[in-house]
Amino acid sequence: KLSRHRIDLLFDPARSSYWVNTDSPKGYVLERLLLQVDPRLEKATVSAEQIRYIDWLLPGILGMNMMFSCLFGVGYVVVRYRKNGFLKRLQATPLRAVEFIGAQVISRLILILAVSIFVFAGTNYFIHFRMEGSYLALLLVAVLGAICMIALGLLVAARATSEEFAGGVLNMITWPMMLLSGVWFSMEGANPIMRQAAQLLPLTHVLEAARAIMLDGAGLADVSRSLLILTAMTVVFIVGGTWLFRWRLE
């Protein structure tokens, strides 16, 4: 955090030393006050490039856009298919529920990735945001995150009979993700219960992995925990959606 210029001064009483953010006016004031207490303290400096808020915010905005596209795009389409009888006609074919769900995941994934890549490239052209890690690693996180949230949307739509009901359930899912997943602000200082609840949300792990890659240059091994959690969630959502899926309204 100090290297990112997110805190002003760090004091270690065990070593009688402190680290100060030399670019922060508050850090200078805190250093003067600290030395008034004990002038023998040893000073250490940390030099690094400052992370702008837009650099930290951008993964959250892209992730939120992906979340809405995945959940509402798939959820409404499947419910509409069920209402107008399209799924009922598909039931008369050899098509199985898992095949239909898989086709929905792939088709929606291609569209969402195309839009996300376009927005990512366009934003980078105008803002020139920070990108320390691998684009391929970031793409893998985006693919896995999109599949996970598409599968969640299909799980919601598996039994829904109307767009109104599906929309209500999807809003109950998206609003907690938008507030607790760290889209706009960090959850580090939040209540421990809220932080634990955030770990149950797919978007949390997408943003944690994306920010680690973009801001810290993390590799796939460094974000493996987030990738494994997203994979497990995806399997649960797809299995649940396939088991609950019905072709007809009744």
XYZ file of C-alpha atoms in Angstrom:
250
model
C 0.000 0.000 0.000
C 2.834 2.363 0.779
C 4.404 1.756 -2.614
C 1.050 2.514 -4.221
C 0.858 5.808 -2.276
C -2.293 4.629 -0.513
C -0.935 5.284 3.001
C 1.304 8.073 4.270
C 3.538 6.518 6.922
C 4.206 3.066 8.335
C 5.814 2.657 11.764
C 7.404 -0.541 13.094
C 8.054 -0.171 16.849
C 9.806 -3.549 17.018
C 12.551 -2.357 14.671
C 12.433 1.308 15.713
C 12.046 2.274 12.078
C 9.453 3.836 9.835
C 8.646 4.095 6.138
C 7.295 7.336 4.747
C 5.569 8.289 1.526
C 7.806 11.147 0.400
C 5.211 12.471 -2.055
C 2.518 12.904 0.600
C 2.192 16.171 2.573
C 0.523 14.209 5.365
C 3.456 11.822 5.398
C 5.847 14.720 5.958
C 3.775 16.064 8.871
C 3.494 12.621 10.456
C 7.238 12.125 10.111
C 7.949 15.415 11.916
C 5.598 14.476 14.744
C 7.103 11.003 15.033
C 10.648 12.346 15.230
C 9.607 14.726 17.983
C 8.764 11.669 20.062
C 11.955 9.728 19.261
C 14.646 11.329 17.058
C 16.613 8.052 16.981
C 14.107 6.286 14.742
C 15.553 4.940 11.512
C 13.981 6.166 8.293
C 13.409 4.019 5.217
C 11.967 5.174 1.936
C 9.841 3.405 -0.611
C 9.978 4.479 -4.227
C 7.340 3.347 -6.670
C 4.992 4.719 -9.269
C 1.774 6.081 -7.871
C -1.389 4.166 -8.734
C -4.124 6.510 -9.905
C -7.674 5.946 -8.772
C -8.708 5.389 -12.390
C -6.136 2.585 -12.645
C -7.719 0.918 -9.626
C -11.292 1.702 -10.695
C -11.141 0.533 -14.307
C -11.181 -3.234 -13.583
C -14.233 -2.642 -11.393
C -16.093 -0.773 -14.137
C -15.295 -3.430 -16.738
C -16.233 -6.188 -14.302
C -19.527 -4.505 -13.443
C -20.363 -4.105 -17.132
C -19.563 -7.779 -17.669
C -21.730 -8.747 -14.697
C -24.820 -6.935 -16.008
C -24.322 -8.270 -19.537
C -23.936 -11.846 -18.327
C -26.786 -11.949 -15.843
C -29.479 -9.889 -17.542
C -28.518 -10.829 -21.093
C -28.886 -14.558 -20.482
C -31.642 -14.425 -17.872
C -34.136 -12.434 -19.913
C -33.483 -14.360 -23.120
C -34.120 -17.788 -21.589
C -37.273 -16.623 -19.794
C -38.591 -15.078 -23.019
C -37.880 -18.307 -24.894
C -39.885 -20.175 -22.277
C -42.826 -17.748 -22.391
C -43.213 -17.700 -26.175
C -42.997 -21.494 -26.440
C -39.619 -21.669 -28.169
C -38.188 -23.923 -25.460
C -41.261 -26.137 -25.679
C -40.554 -26.704 -29.364
C -36.896 -27.399 -28.635
C -37.967 -30.068 -26.160
C -39.368 -32.074 -29.071
C -35.858 -32.313 -30.541
C -32.998 -34.523 -29.290
C -31.464 -31.424 -27.660
C -30.682 -31.930 -23.962
C -30.809 -29.264 -21.274
C -27.049 -29.343 -20.718
C -26.459 -28.842 -24.460
C -28.832 -25.883 -24.573
C -27.178 -24.305 -21.529
C -23.724 -24.905 -23.000
C -24.746 -23.240 -26.262
C -26.103 -20.240 -24.369
C -22.876 -19.928 -22.399
C -20.678 -20.031 -25.511
C -22.772 -17.614 -27.588
C -23.077 -15.075 -24.776
C -19.390 -15.468 -23.880
C -18.263 -14.569 -27.406
C -20.424 -11.433 -27.434
C -19.399 -10.274 -23.958
C -15.698 -10.814 -24.593
C -15.891 -8.901 -27.874
C -17.567 -5.935 -26.168
C -15.226 -6.043 -23.164
C -12.096 -6.156 -25.345
C -13.382 -3.231 -27.401
C -14.115 -1.147 -24.287
C -10.766 -2.147 -22.748
C -8.814 -1.114 -25.848
C -10.763 2.114 -26.311
C -10.313 3.109 -22.686
C -6.607 2.377 -22.816
C -6.261 4.526 -25.929
C -7.645 7.598 -24.152
C -6.577 7.032 -20.524
C -3.382 4.940 -20.817
C -4.049 2.975 -17.660
C -1.541 0.816 -15.820
C -0.959 -2.733 -17.095
C 1.900 -4.571 -15.372
C 0.928 -8.185 -16.023
C 0.139 -10.437 -18.953
C -2.757 -9.707 -21.272
C -3.287 -13.448 -21.724
C -3.604 -13.922 -17.961
C -6.100 -11.069 -17.811
C -8.036 -12.593 -20.713
C -8.207 -15.933 -18.894
C -9.621 -14.195 -15.815
C -12.188 -12.409 -17.989
C -13.209 -15.642 -19.731
C -13.582 -17.599 -16.505
C -15.390 -14.746 -14.771
C -17.789 -14.296 -17.674
C -18.577 -18.022 -17.841
C -19.206 -18.076 -14.095
C -21.647 -15.164 -14.196
C -23.375 -16.450 -17.340
C -23.885 -19.768 -15.547
C -25.321 -17.872 -12.573
C -27.752 -16.082 -14.885
C -28.827 -19.411 -16.372
C -29.341 -20.811 -12.881
C -31.728 -17.949 -12.096
C -33.548 -18.373 -15.412
C -33.797 -22.164 -15.118
C -37.207 -21.989 -13.415
C -38.309 -18.374 -13.873
C -41.638 -17.942 -15.638
C -41.641 -14.180 -16.241
C -39.192 -11.389 -16.964
C -40.462 -9.504 -13.907
C -39.605 -12.333 -11.536
C -36.241 -12.967 -13.174
C -35.452 -9.247 -13.083
C -36.228 -9.062 -9.369
C -33.995 -12.014 -8.539
C -31.190 -10.723 -10.741
C -31.363 -7.307 -9.069
C -31.095 -9.020 -5.685
C -27.875 -10.613 -6.951
C -26.317 -7.697 -8.831
C -26.722 -4.994 -6.190
C -24.796 -6.845 -3.452
C -22.094 -7.663 -6.003
C -21.888 -4.039 -7.094
C -21.570 -2.808 -3.494
C -19.541 -5.566 -1.813
C -17.217 -6.785 -4.563
C -14.984 -3.712 -4.518
C -16.151 -2.089 -7.739
C -16.001 1.495 -6.456
C -14.052 1.221 -3.207
C -11.874 -1.227 -1.315
C -13.481 -3.522 1.245
C -10.323 -3.797 3.361
C -11.656 -1.516 6.083
C -15.158 -2.982 6.090
C -16.754 -5.148 8.741
C -15.286 -8.699 8.754
C -18.740 -10.171 8.149
C -19.140 -8.026 5.031
C -15.706 -9.069 3.785
C -16.580 -12.725 4.290
C -19.890 -12.232 2.489
C -18.031 -10.610 -0.407
C -15.990 -13.794 -0.839
C -19.198 -15.592 -1.828
C -19.667 -13.314 -4.851
C -18.075 -14.192 -8.225
C -17.311 -10.571 -9.081
C -15.107 -10.255 -5.984
C -12.698 -12.891 -7.251
C -12.759 -11.532 -10.799
C -11.752 -8.067 -9.583
C -9.148 -9.351 -7.128
C -7.435 -11.345 -9.864
C -7.748 -8.598 -12.492
C -6.303 -5.911 -10.207
C -3.470 -8.179 -9.106
C -2.522 -8.758 -12.748
C -2.960 -5.174 -13.935
C -1.518 -3.287 -10.944
C 0.976 -5.725 -9.405
C 2.053 -7.782 -12.413
C 0.783 -11.021 -10.851
C 0.926 -14.250 -12.829
C -1.559 -17.095 -13.019
C 0.048 -18.833 -10.047
C -0.468 -15.715 -7.936
C -4.190 -15.565 -8.729
C -4.745 -19.330 -8.709
C -6.961 -19.129 -5.618
C -9.391 -16.774 -7.362
C -9.351 -18.921 -10.501
C -10.078 -22.100 -8.545
C -12.964 -20.457 -6.695
C -14.452 -19.165 -9.954
C -14.103 -22.630 -11.499
C -15.857 -24.254 -8.540
C -18.663 -21.681 -8.668
C -19.065 -22.234 -12.401
C -19.426 -25.993 -11.968
C -21.993 -25.537 -9.187
C -24.031 -23.029 -11.214
C -24.030 -25.128 -14.398
C -24.928 -28.345 -12.579
C -27.661 -26.554 -10.635
C -29.010 -24.840 -13.741
C -29.092 -28.112 -15.678
C -30.852 -29.918 -12.833
C -33.462 -27.184 -12.305
C -33.987 -26.343 -15.977
C -37.439 -26.828 -17.411
C -38.638 -26.361 -20.961
C -42.272 -25.429 -20.274
C -44.032 -22.831 -18.149
C -46.026 -25.392 -16.185
